[in-house]
PDB file of C-alpha atoms and ligand atoms in Angstrom:
ATOM      1  CA  MET A 230    -130.789-112.851  52.170  1.00 46.00           C
ATOM      2  CA  THR A 231    -131.243-110.068  49.563  1.00 54.00           C
ATOM      3  CA  THR A 232    -132.809-110.782  46.229  1.00 65.00           C
ATOM      4  CA  SER A 233    -131.464-109.129  43.098  1.00 83.00           C
ATOM      5  CA  PRO A 234    -133.612-106.256  41.752  1.00 94.00           C
ATOM      6  CA  VAL A 235    -133.510-107.806  38.286  1.00 96.00           C
ATOM      7  CA  ARG A 236    -133.894-111.570  38.007  1.00 96.00           C
ATOM      8  CA  THR A 237    -134.617-113.997  35.201  1.00 96.00           C
ATOM      9  CA  ASP A 238    -137.482-116.438  35.509  1.00 95.00           C
ATOM     10  CA  THR A 239    -139.768-118.487  33.294  1.00 97.00           C
ATOM     11  CA  GLY A 240    -143.038-116.899  32.462  1.00 97.00           C
ATOM     12  CA  ALA A 241    -146.162-118.125  30.712  1.00 98.00           C
ATOM     13  CA  GLY A 242    -145.571-120.718  27.910  1.00 98.00           C
ATOM     14  CA  ASN A 243    -142.120-121.371  29.481  1.00 98.00           C
ATOM     15  CA  LEU A 244    -140.819-118.179  28.003  1.00 98.00           C
ATOM     16  CA  ASP A 245    -137.843-116.301  29.441  1.00 98.00           C
ATOM     17  CA  ARG A 246    -138.779-113.260  31.374  1.00 98.00           C
ATOM     18  CA  LEU A 247    -137.138-110.609  33.514  1.00 98.00           C
ATOM     19  CA  VAL A 248    -138.673-109.472  36.781  1.00 98.00           C
ATOM     20  CA  LEU A 249    -137.685-106.030  38.073  1.00 98.00           C
ATOM     21  CA  GLU A 250    -138.369-105.021  41.670  1.00 97.00           C
ATOM     22  CA  HIS A 251    -137.965-101.508  43.002  1.00 97.00           C
ATOM     23  CA  ALA A 252    -137.387-100.450  46.639  1.00 95.00           C
ATOM     24  CA  SER A 253    -140.767 -98.610  46.487  1.00 93.00           C
ATOM     25  CA  GLY A 254    -142.470-102.040  46.210  1.00 95.00           C
ATOM     26  CA  SER A 255    -143.256-101.643  42.493  1.00 96.00           C
ATOM     27  CA  LYS A 256    -142.683-104.553  40.252  1.00 97.00           C
ATOM     28  CA  ALA A 257    -142.505-105.107  36.497  1.00 98.00           C
ATOM     29  CA  GLU A 258    -142.251-108.114  34.183  1.00 98.00           C
ATOM     30  CA  LEU A 259    -140.651-108.132  30.720  1.00 98.00           C
ATOM     31  CA  TYR A 260    -140.522-111.036  28.283  1.00 98.00           C
ATOM     32  CA  LEU A 261    -137.525-111.455  26.065  1.00 98.00           C
ATOM     33  CA  PHE A 262    -139.855-112.475  23.264  1.00 98.00           C
ATOM     34  CA  GLY A 263    -140.767-109.146  21.727  1.00 98.00           C
ATOM     35  CA  ALA A 264    -139.017-107.134  24.508  1.00 98.00           C
ATOM     36  CA  HIS A 265    -142.565-107.217  25.783  1.00 98.00           C
ATOM     37  CA  VAL A 266    -143.442-105.608  29.138  1.00 98.00           C
ATOM     38  CA  THR A 267    -146.507-107.510  30.354  1.00 98.00           C
ATOM     39  CA  SER A 268    -146.885-106.139  33.913  1.00 98.00           C
ATOM     40  CA  TRP A 269    -146.254-103.211  36.086  1.00 98.00           C
ATOM     41  CA  GLN A 270    -147.704-103.115  39.511  1.00 98.00           C
ATOM     42  CA  PRO A 271    -146.951 -99.920  41.472  1.00 96.00           C
ATOM     43  CA  GLN A 272    -146.932-100.627  45.261  1.00 93.00           C
ATOM     44  CA  GLY A 273    -150.508-101.547  46.407  1.00 91.00           C
ATOM     45  CA  GLN A 274    -152.108-100.949  43.005  1.00 93.00           C
ATOM     46  CA  PRO A 275    -153.737-103.170  40.401  1.00 95.00           C
ATOM     47  CA  ASP A 276    -151.560-103.884  37.278  1.00 98.00           C
ATOM     48  CA  VAL A 277    -151.369-100.813  35.059  1.00 98.00           C
ATOM     49  CA  PHE A 278    -151.048-103.009  31.947  1.00 98.00           C
ATOM     50  CA  PHE A 279    -153.813-105.213  30.579  1.00 98.00           C
ATOM     51  CA  VAL A 280    -153.068-108.740  29.295  1.00 98.00           C
ATOM     52  CA  SER A 281    -155.861-110.843  27.894  1.00 98.00           C
ATOM     53  CA  ARG A 282    -156.547-114.109  29.676  1.00 98.00           C
ATOM     54  CA  LYS A 283    -156.609-115.557  26.170  1.00 98.00           C
ATOM     55  CA  ALA A 284    -153.174-114.109  25.325  1.00 98.00           C
ATOM     56  CA  ILE A 285    -150.974-116.729  23.523  1.00 98.00           C
ATOM     57  CA  PHE A 286    -147.407-117.216  24.840  1.00 98.00           C
ATOM     58  CA  ASN A 287    -145.764-119.452  22.263  1.00 97.00           C
ATOM     59  CA  ALA A 288    -142.867-117.316  20.942  1.00 97.00           C
ATOM     60  CA  THR A 289    -144.598-117.104  17.593  1.00 96.00           C
ATOM     61  CA  LYS A 290    -147.694-114.997  18.019  1.00 97.00           C
ATOM     62  CA  PRO A 291    -147.398-111.420  19.525  1.00 98.00           C
ATOM     63  CA  ILE A 292    -148.598-111.256  23.084  1.00 98.00           C
ATOM     64  CA  ARG A 293    -152.075-109.689  23.399  1.00 98.00           C
ATOM     65  CA  GLY A 294    -151.557-107.015  25.995  1.00 98.00           C
ATOM     66  CA  GLY A 295    -148.807-105.192  27.903  1.00 98.00           C
ATOM     67  CA  ILE A 296    -146.552-103.210  25.577  1.00 98.00           C
ATOM     68  CA  PRO A 297    -146.028-104.741  22.124  1.00 98.00           C
ATOM     69  CA  VAL A 298    -143.029-103.087  20.479  1.00 98.00           C
ATOM     70  CA  ILE A 299    -143.954-102.028  16.936  1.00 98.00           C
ATOM     71  CA  PHE A 300    -141.007-101.713  14.547  1.00 98.00           C
ATOM     72  CA  PRO A 301    -140.272-101.129  11.688  1.00 98.00           C
ATOM     73  CA  GLN A 302    -143.790-100.742  10.365  1.00 98.00           C
ATOM     74  CA  PHE A 303    -147.036 -99.595  11.982  1.00 98.00           C
ATOM     75  CA  GLY A 304    -150.153-101.362  10.809  1.00 97.00           C
ATOM     76  CA  ASP A 305    -150.440-102.879   7.412  1.00 96.00           C
ATOM     77  CA  GLY A 306    -148.021-102.317   4.557  1.00 96.00           C
ATOM     78  CA  PRO A 307    -145.283-104.161   2.588  1.00 96.00           C
ATOM     79  CA  TYR A 308    -143.845-105.737   5.746  1.00 96.00           C
ATOM     80  CA  PRO A 309    -145.582-107.909   8.455  1.00 96.00           C
ATOM     81  CA  LYS A 310    -148.373-106.067  10.249  1.00 97.00           C
ATOM     82  CA  HIS A 311    -146.967-103.933  13.054  1.00 98.00           C
ATOM     83  CA  GLY A 312    -143.426-105.088  12.120  1.00 98.00           C
ATOM     84  CA  PHE A 313    -141.381-107.985  13.484  1.00 98.00           C
ATOM     85  CA  ALA A 314    -139.864-106.624  16.719  1.00 98.00           C
ATOM     86  CA  ARG A 315    -142.744-108.126  18.678  1.00 98.00           C
ATOM     87  CA  THR A 316    -142.115-111.545  17.302  1.00 98.00           C
ATOM     88  CA  GLN A 317    -138.411-111.725  17.779  1.00 98.00           C
ATOM     89  CA  THR A 318    -136.585-112.904  20.845  1.00 98.00           C
ATOM     90  CA  TRP A 319    -134.385-110.056  22.189  1.00 98.00           C
ATOM     91  CA  ARG A 320    -131.316-110.476  24.403  1.00 98.00           C
ATOM     92  CA  VAL A 321    -130.530-108.907  27.747  1.00 98.00           C
ATOM     93  CA  SER A 322    -127.742-106.496  27.136  1.00 97.00           C
ATOM     94  CA  ASP A 323    -127.585-104.644  30.438  1.00 97.00           C
ATOM     95  CA  SER A 324    -129.330-104.510  33.815  1.00 97.00           C
ATOM     96  CA  GLY A 325    -128.838-103.109  37.272  1.00 96.00           C
ATOM     97  CA  VAL A 326    -129.616-100.095  39.522  1.00 96.00           C
ATOM     98  CA  LEU A 327    -128.988 -96.460  38.519  1.00 96.00           C
ATOM     99  CA  PRO A 328    -127.479 -93.927  40.952  1.00 96.00           C
ATOM    100  CA  GLY A 329    -131.018 -92.536  41.541  1.00 95.00           C
ATOM    101  CA  GLY A 330    -132.221 -96.047  42.628  1.00 95.00           C
ATOM    102  CA  GLU A 331    -134.124 -96.860  39.442  1.00 97.00           C
ATOM    103  CA  VAL A 332    -133.938-100.499  38.502  1.00 98.00           C
ATOM    104  CA  PHE A 333    -133.353-101.069  34.837  1.00 98.00           C
ATOM    105  CA  ALA A 334    -132.941-103.706  32.127  1.00 98.00           C
ATOM    106  CA  THR A 335    -131.911-103.150  28.505  1.00 98.00           C
ATOM    107  CA  LEU A 336    -132.874-105.577  25.764  1.00 98.00           C
ATOM    108  CA  SER A 337    -131.271-105.557  22.323  1.00 98.00           C
ATOM    109  CA  LEU A 338    -132.196-106.828  18.982  1.00 98.00           C
ATOM    110  CA  GLU A 339    -129.996-106.893  15.796  1.00 98.00           C
ATOM    111  CA  ASP A 340    -130.821-107.783  12.310  1.00 98.00           C
ATOM    112  CA  SER A 341    -130.448-111.429  11.399  1.00 97.00           C
ATOM    113  CA  GLU A 342    -131.098-113.562   8.444  1.00 97.00           C
ATOM    114  CA  ALA A 343    -134.724-113.826   9.644  1.00 96.00           C
ATOM    115  CA  THR A 344    -135.217-110.055   9.942  1.00 97.00           C
ATOM    116  CA  ARG A 345    -133.402-109.294   6.708  1.00 97.00           C
ATOM    117  CA  ALA A 346    -135.759-111.670   4.900  1.00 97.00           C
ATOM    118  CA  LEU A 347    -138.661-109.531   6.169  1.00 96.00           C
ATOM    119  CA  TRP A 348    -136.977-105.992   5.975  1.00 98.00           C
ATOM    120  CA  PRO A 349    -133.711-105.781   4.084  1.00 97.00           C
ATOM    121  CA  PHE A 350    -131.684-103.479   6.503  1.00 98.00           C
ATOM    122  CA  ARG A 351    -129.019-103.884   9.170  1.00 98.00           C
ATOM    123  CA  PHE A 352    -129.993-102.318  12.391  1.00 98.00           C
ATOM    124  CA  HIS A 353    -129.368-102.403  16.199  1.00 98.00           C
ATOM    125  CA  ALA A 354    -132.439-101.734  18.431  1.00 98.00           C
ATOM    126  CA  GLU A 355    -132.581-101.322  22.208  1.00 98.00           C
ATOM    127  CA  LEU A 356    -135.420-101.190  24.616  1.00 98.00           C
ATOM    128  CA  ARG A 357    -134.606-100.017  28.052  1.00 98.00           C
ATOM    129  CA  VAL A 358    -137.149-100.314  30.908  1.00 98.00           C
ATOM    130  CA  GLU A 359    -136.580 -98.255  34.074  1.00 98.00           C
ATOM    131  CA  LEU A 360    -138.580 -98.851  37.141  1.00 98.00           C
ATOM    132  CA  SER A 361    -139.116 -96.637  40.184  1.00 97.00           C
ATOM    133  CA  ASP A 362    -142.409 -95.262  41.348  1.00 94.00           C
ATOM    134  CA  ARG A 363    -142.865 -94.744  37.584  1.00 97.00           C
ATOM    135  CA  LEU A 364    -142.041 -96.920  34.516  1.00 98.00           C
ATOM    136  CA  LYS A 365    -140.042 -95.410  31.748  1.00 98.00           C
ATOM    137  CA  VAL A 366    -139.439 -97.154  28.371  1.00 98.00           C
ATOM    138  CA  THR A 367    -136.747 -95.858  26.057  1.00 98.00           C
ATOM    139  CA  ALA A 368    -136.318 -97.093  22.574  1.00 98.00           C
ATOM    140  CA  LYS A 369    -133.277 -96.670  20.388  1.00 98.00           C
ATOM    141  CA  VAL A 370    -132.699 -97.644  16.732  1.00 98.00           C
ATOM    142  CA  LEU A 371    -129.231 -97.434  15.099  1.00 98.00           C
ATOM    143  CA  ASN A 372    -128.729 -97.718  11.374  1.00 98.00           C
ATOM    144  CA  ARG A 373    -125.926-100.291  10.812  1.00 98.00           C
ATOM    145  CA  ASP A 374    -126.648-100.391   7.041  1.00 98.00           C
ATOM    146  CA  SER A 375    -124.816 -98.718   4.179  1.00 98.00           C
ATOM    147  CA  ALA A 376    -128.146 -97.271   2.960  1.00 98.00           C
ATOM    148  CA  GLU A 377    -130.575 -94.872   4.586  1.00 98.00           C
ATOM    149  CA  PHE A 378    -133.814 -96.543   5.896  1.00 98.00           C
ATOM    150  CA  PRO A 379    -137.220 -95.271   6.966  1.00 98.00           C
ATOM    151  CA  PHE A 380    -139.142 -96.906   9.748  1.00 98.00           C
ATOM    152  CA  GLN A 381    -142.084 -96.404  12.166  1.00 98.00           C
ATOM    153  CA  PHE A 382    -141.942 -97.198  15.794  1.00 98.00           C
ATOM    154  CA  ALA A 383    -144.612 -97.429  18.508  1.00 98.00           C
ATOM    155  CA  LEU A 384    -145.225 -98.707  21.994  1.00 98.00           C
ATOM    156  CA  HIS A 385    -148.669-100.287  21.458  1.00 98.00           C
ATOM    157  CA  THR A 386    -149.571-100.093  25.189  1.00 98.00           C
ATOM    158  CA  TYR A 387    -152.669-101.837  26.595  1.00 98.00           C
ATOM    159  CA  PHE A 388    -153.829-100.199  29.811  1.00 98.00           C
ATOM    160  CA  THR A 389    -156.119-101.832  32.379  1.00 98.00           C
ATOM    161  CA  VAL A 390    -159.226 -99.818  33.126  1.00 98.00           C
ATOM    162  CA  ALA A 391    -162.045-100.696  35.527  1.00 98.00           C
ATOM    163  CA  ASP A 392    -164.813 -99.824  33.059  1.00 98.00           C
ATOM    164  CA  ILE A 393    -164.178 -98.499  29.530  1.00 98.00           C
ATOM    165  CA  ARG A 394    -167.483 -96.657  29.575  1.00 98.00           C
ATOM    166  CA  ARG A 395    -166.225 -94.562  32.490  1.00 98.00           C
ATOM    167  CA  THR A 396    -162.764 -94.056  30.976  1.00 98.00           C
ATOM    168  CA  ALA A 397    -161.448 -90.860  29.229  1.00 98.00           C
ATOM    169  CA  VAL A 398    -158.245 -90.021  27.429  1.00 98.00           C
ATOM    170  CA  LEU A 399    -157.122 -86.483  28.126  1.00 98.00           C
ATOM    171  CA  GLY A 400    -154.593 -84.118  26.371  1.00 98.00           C
ATOM    172  CA  LEU A 401    -155.443 -84.535  22.676  1.00 98.00           C
ATOM    173  CA  LYS A 402    -157.745 -81.513  22.185  1.00 98.00           C
ATOM    174  CA  GLY A 403    -156.829 -79.525  19.170  1.00 98.00           C
ATOM    175  CA  THR A 404    -154.798 -82.377  17.626  1.00 98.00           C
ATOM    176  CA  ARG A 405    -155.143 -83.417  14.049  1.00 98.00           C
ATOM    177  CA  LEU A 406    -156.301 -87.059  13.738  1.00 98.00           C
ATOM    178  CA  SER A 407    -156.801 -89.726  11.175  1.00 98.00           C
ATOM    179  CA  ASP A 408    -159.661 -92.076  11.748  1.00 98.00           C
ATOM    180  CA  SER A 409    -158.871 -95.646  10.707  1.00 97.00           C
ATOM    181  CA  LEU A 410    -162.533 -96.645  10.853  1.00 97.00           C
ATOM    182  CA  VAL A 411    -163.615 -94.118   8.178  1.00 97.00           C
ATOM    183  CA  ASN A 412    -160.865 -94.469   5.513  1.00 96.00           C
ATOM    184  CA  ASP A 413    -158.386 -92.443   7.501  1.00 97.00           C
ATOM    185  CA  ALA A 414    -160.552 -89.374   7.270  1.00 98.00           C
ATOM    186  CA  GLU A 415    -158.747 -86.408   8.929  1.00 98.00           C
ATOM    187  CA  SER A 416    -160.264 -84.002  11.364  1.00 98.00           C
ATOM    188  CA  VAL A 417    -159.245 -82.095  14.469  1.00 98.00           C
ATOM    189  CA  GLU A 418    -160.089 -83.399  17.971  1.00 98.00           C
ATOM    190  CA  ASP A 419    -162.342 -80.914  19.658  1.00 98.00           C
ATOM    191  CA  ARG A 420    -162.943 -82.838  22.919  1.00 98.00           C
ATOM    192  CA  GLU A 421    -161.043 -82.261  26.230  1.00 98.00           C
ATOM    193  CA  ALA A 422    -161.918 -85.826  27.316  1.00 98.00           C
ATOM    194  CA  ILE A 423    -162.241 -88.595  24.784  1.00 98.00           C
ATOM    195  CA  GLY A 424    -164.728 -91.151  26.045  1.00 98.00           C
ATOM    196  CA  PHE A 425    -165.727 -94.617  24.696  1.00 98.00           C
ATOM    197  CA  ALA A 426    -169.145 -95.871  23.617  1.00 98.00           C
ATOM    198  CA  GLU A 427    -168.176 -97.711  20.420  1.00 98.00           C
ATOM    199  CA  GLU A 428    -165.018 -98.967  18.533  1.00 98.00           C
ATOM    200  CA  VAL A 429    -162.300 -96.346  18.306  1.00 98.00           C
ATOM    201  CA  ASP A 430    -159.188 -96.551  16.269  1.00 98.00           C
ATOM    202  CA  ARG A 431    -157.503 -93.186  15.567  1.00 98.00           C
ATOM    203  CA  VAL A 432    -154.041 -91.886  14.968  1.00 98.00           C
ATOM    204  CA  TYR A 433    -153.497 -88.423  16.569  1.00 98.00           C
ATOM    205  CA  MET A 434    -150.580 -86.655  14.966  1.00 98.00           C
ATOM    206  CA  LYS A 435    -147.898 -84.417  16.541  1.00 98.00           C
ATOM    207  CA  THR A 436    -149.631 -84.357  19.923  1.00 98.00           C
ATOM    208  CA  GLY A 437    -148.453 -82.668  23.096  1.00 98.00           C
ATOM    209  CA  ASN A 438    -146.127 -84.679  25.262  1.00 98.00           C
ATOM    210  CA  GLU A 439    -148.391 -84.983  28.307  1.00 98.00           C
ATOM    211  CA  LEU A 440    -151.470 -87.306  28.189  1.00 98.00           C
ATOM    212  CA  ALA A 441    -153.617 -88.883  30.769  1.00 98.00           C
ATOM    213  CA  ILE A 442    -156.075 -91.772  31.115  1.00 98.00           C
ATOM    214  CA  ARG A 443    -158.832 -91.095  33.651  1.00 98.00           C
ATOM    215  CA  ASP A 444    -160.166 -94.397  34.965  1.00 98.00           C
ATOM    216  CA  GLU A 445    -163.128 -93.101  36.910  1.00 98.00           C
ATOM    217  CA  ALA A 446    -164.450 -96.494  38.105  1.00 98.00           C
ATOM    218  CA  GLY A 447    -160.880 -97.589  39.111  1.00 97.00           C
ATOM    219  CA  ARG A 448    -160.409 -94.260  40.849  1.00 97.00           C
ATOM    220  CA  ARG A 449    -157.065 -93.536  39.306  1.00 96.00           C
ATOM    221  CA  THR A 450    -155.454 -91.433  36.651  1.00 98.00           C
ATOM    222  CA  LEU A 451    -152.515 -92.546  34.752  1.00 98.00           C
ATOM    223  CA  ARG A 452    -150.188 -90.003  33.395  1.00 98.00           C
ATOM    224  CA  ILE A 453    -148.134 -90.508  30.235  1.00 98.00           C
ATOM    225  CA  GLN A 454    -145.133 -88.391  29.280  1.00 98.00           C
ATOM    226  CA  LYS A 455    -143.378 -88.881  26.070  1.00 98.00           C
ATOM    227  CA  GLU A 456    -140.263 -87.605  24.177  1.00 98.00           C
ATOM    228  CA  CYS A 457    -139.525 -87.858  20.409  1.00 98.00           C
ATOM    229  CA  MET A 458    -142.693 -89.962  20.021  1.00 98.00           C
ATOM    230  CA  PRO A 459    -144.947 -87.340  18.319  1.00 98.00           C
ATOM    231  CA  ASP A 460    -148.008 -89.477  17.546  1.00 98.00           C
ATOM    232  CA  VAL A 461    -150.634 -91.256  19.662  1.00 98.00           C
ATOM    233  CA  VAL A 462    -153.033 -94.064  18.703  1.00 98.00           C
ATOM    234  CA  VAL A 463    -156.203 -94.507  20.693  1.00 98.00           C
ATOM    235  CA  TRP A 464    -157.801 -98.015  20.171  1.00 98.00           C
ATOM    236  CA  ASN A 465    -160.615 -99.988  21.703  1.00 98.00           C
ATOM    237  CA  PRO A 466    -162.073-102.859  19.606  1.00 98.00           C
ATOM    238  CA  TRP A 467    -165.453-102.697  21.315  1.00 98.00           C
ATOM    239  CA  ILE A 468    -167.928-105.626  21.174  1.00 97.00           C
ATOM    240  CA  GLU A 469    -168.145-106.781  17.632  1.00 96.00           C
ATOM    241  CA  ARG A 470    -164.567-106.417  16.510  1.00 97.00           C
ATOM    242  CA  SER A 471    -163.310-108.121  19.662  1.00 97.00           C
ATOM    243  CA  LEU A 472    -164.904-111.328  18.364  1.00 96.00           C
ATOM    244  CA  SER A 473    -162.428-111.366  15.382  1.00 97.00           C
ATOM    245  CA  PHE A 474    -159.422-111.776  17.785  1.00 97.00           C
ATOM    246  CA  ALA A 475    -158.805-115.375  18.814  1.00 97.00           C
ATOM    247  CA  ASP A 476    -156.609-114.082  21.603  1.00 98.00           C
ATOM    248  CA  LEU A 477    -159.056-111.583  23.069  1.00 98.00           C
ATOM    249  CA  ALA A 478    -161.906-112.668  25.310  1.00 98.00           C
ATOM    250  CA  PRO A 479    -165.337-111.236  24.297  1.00 96.00           C
ATOM    251  CA  ASP A 480    -165.575-109.047  27.412  1.00 97.00           C
ATOM    252  CA  ASP A 481    -161.950-107.875  27.393  1.00 98.00           C
ATOM    253  CA  TYR A 482    -162.853-104.596  25.636  1.00 98.00           C
ATOM    254  CA  ARG A 483    -164.487-103.441  28.837  1.00 98.00           C
ATOM    255  CA  GLY A 484    -161.299-103.527  30.884  1.00 98.00           C
ATOM    256  CA  MET A 485    -158.738-102.202  28.457  1.00 98.00           C
ATOM    257  CA  VAL A 486    -157.755 -99.286  26.354  1.00 98.00           C
ATOM    258  CA  CYS A 487    -154.762 -98.854  24.074  1.00 98.00           C
ATOM    259  CA  VAL A 488    -153.025 -95.508  24.102  1.00 98.00           C
ATOM    260  CA  GLU A 489    -149.961 -95.993  21.921  1.00 98.00           C
ATOM    261  CA  THR A 490    -147.071 -93.510  21.572  1.00 98.00           C
ATOM    262  CA  GLY A 491    -144.696 -93.447  18.663  1.00 98.00           C
ATOM    263  CA  CYS A 492    -143.552 -92.151  15.286  1.00 98.00           C
ATOM    264  CA  ILE A 493    -146.232 -93.202  12.882  1.00 98.00           C
ATOM    265  CA  ALA A 494    -147.423 -90.408  10.503  1.00 97.00           C
ATOM    266  CA  ASP A 495    -143.995 -89.369   9.413  1.00 97.00           C
ATOM    267  CA  PRO A 496    -141.572 -92.288   9.377  1.00 98.00           C
ATOM    268  CA  ILE A 497    -138.204 -91.573  10.784  1.00 98.00           C
ATOM    269  CA  ARG A 498    -135.371 -91.673   8.230  1.00 98.00           C
ATOM    270  CA  LEU A 499    -131.918 -92.752   9.524  1.00 98.00           C
ATOM    271  CA  ARG A 500    -128.737 -92.434   7.571  1.00 98.00           C
ATOM    272  CA  PRO A 501    -125.996 -94.972   8.000  1.00 98.00           C
ATOM    273  CA  GLY A 502    -124.494 -94.633  11.483  1.00 98.00           C
ATOM    274  CA  GLU A 503    -127.404 -92.478  12.771  1.00 98.00           C
ATOM    275  CA  THR A 504    -129.452 -93.261  15.877  1.00 98.00           C
ATOM    276  CA  TRP A 505    -132.998 -92.363  16.867  1.00 98.00           C
ATOM    277  CA  GLU A 506    -134.121 -92.363  20.437  1.00 98.00           C
ATOM    278  CA  GLY A 507    -137.594 -91.767  21.971  1.00 98.00           C
ATOM    279  CA  SER A 508    -139.202 -92.553  25.291  1.00 98.00           C
ATOM    280  CA  THR A 509    -142.522 -92.825  27.174  1.00 98.00           C
ATOM    281  CA  SER A 510    -142.964 -92.814  30.922  1.00 98.00           C
ATOM    282  CA  PHE A 511    -146.023 -93.807  32.867  1.00 98.00           C
ATOM    283  CA  HIS A 512    -146.942 -92.606  36.328  1.00 97.00           C
ATOM    284  CA  VAL A 513    -150.109 -93.338  38.413  1.00 95.00           C
TER     285      VAL A 513
HETATM  286  O1  TA6 O 739    -153.176 -99.771  16.923  1.00 58.19           O
HETATM  287  C1  TA6 O 739    -154.491-100.117  16.623  1.00 58.19           C
HETATM  288  C2  TA6 O 739    -154.396-101.380  15.744  1.00 58.19           C
HETATM  289  O2  TA6 O 739    -153.575-101.044  14.547  1.00 58.19           O
HETATM  290  C3  TA6 O 739    -155.813-101.732  15.396  1.00 58.19           C
HETATM  291  O3  TA6 O 739    -156.211-101.349  14.072  1.00 58.19           O
HETATM  292  C4  TA6 O 739    -155.882-103.216  15.681  1.00 58.19           C
HETATM  293  O4  TA6 O 739    -155.767-103.969  14.576  1.00 58.19           O
HETATM  294  C5  TA6 O 739    -154.767-103.329  16.659  1.00 58.19           C
HETATM  295  O5  TA6 O 739    -153.806-102.385  16.441  1.00 58.19           O
HETATM  296  C6  TA6 O 739    -154.190-104.725  17.028  1.00 58.19           C
HETATM  297  O6  TA6 O 739    -153.404-105.248  15.959  1.00 58.19           O
HETATM  298  P1  TA6 O 739    -152.750-106.654  16.110  1.00 58.19           P
HETATM  299  O7  TA6 O 739    -151.958-106.897  14.870  1.00 58.19           O
HETATM  300  O8  TA6 O 739    -151.950-106.689  17.407  1.00 58.19           O
HETATM  301  O9  TA6 O 739    -153.941-107.640  16.156  1.00 58.19           O
END
C-alpha cells in the first residue's frame, strides 16, 4: 500500500495539520492554524525547527516555535503584535508532487470580517511549502482592495540548536542593523560570526541573500537562502526575558535561535491588483 505524500491529520490540541513526506525520507508538519510549519526533519536528522514544550495549541494563541507567519505588521504598532496571520486558520488550496519530485502544499487566507476588523483591507495571501532534501517556503500577498495598502511580512523561524552558547549566525557582516534592546539604535555589524552570550533582538536591514547558522555542538550548519525578503531579525530571549513568556520553558533559550527573514524596515506597498512574492529556503 502506498501512502500519500501529503496527508491531513490531527496534531496537538486537536488542530488540523498536514504532514508532508518526501522520497528522501524527510518529513514536515504544517498546521492550518497560522499556516504554521512546526517540524521539518531531514532524513536521519534532529528536527530543524524548535517548538517549546510549553507551546500552546488552542487555535487562539500563536504557536511558540516553528515558523510563525508575520503579516501584516511586524512587532508592535496600530495592529495586533506581529499581525494576525499567525492566529487565523488558513485553508489548503493545493497540494501534490512537482515534476522534480518536491512534495508541496499551499495554504490560503483571504480577508474576512474578522481580519477587516483588525486591518481594513481586502487581500489574498498564500503560503506554499515545498519539501525535498530542503524546505522552501514561498509567501504571496495579493491586494484585492480598491486602495493601496502597506504591509510587513516575516517568517519568524525558530531553529533548534544543541547549545546557544556554541551557535553563530553567519552572513550579516557589513549590514546595517537596528538594535531593539537599545531604542532601535543603528550601527553596522562588524562580526563575521554573531555569537550569543546575552539577550539579542536585532533587525538587520537589506542583508545578503545567503545566511547560515553554525550549530557547533549539534555538528551541523543550516543554510538559509532568501529572495525578496531583504531583512533579517536575530532573536534569543536569554535567561531573564524567557521568564516573561508563559509558553516558553526557562531553559528553552539554550536550544533555540530565531533567524527571521522578511520585509520589515521598508513596508511593501501594493496597489490594487498587485501581488508581492518572497521566499526562504532551508538546507542542512
Ligand atoms: O522577532 C523578535 C520579537 O519581535 C521579539 O522582540 C520578541 O518579542 C519575539 O519577537 C516574540 O514575539 P511574540 O509576539 O511571538 O511573543
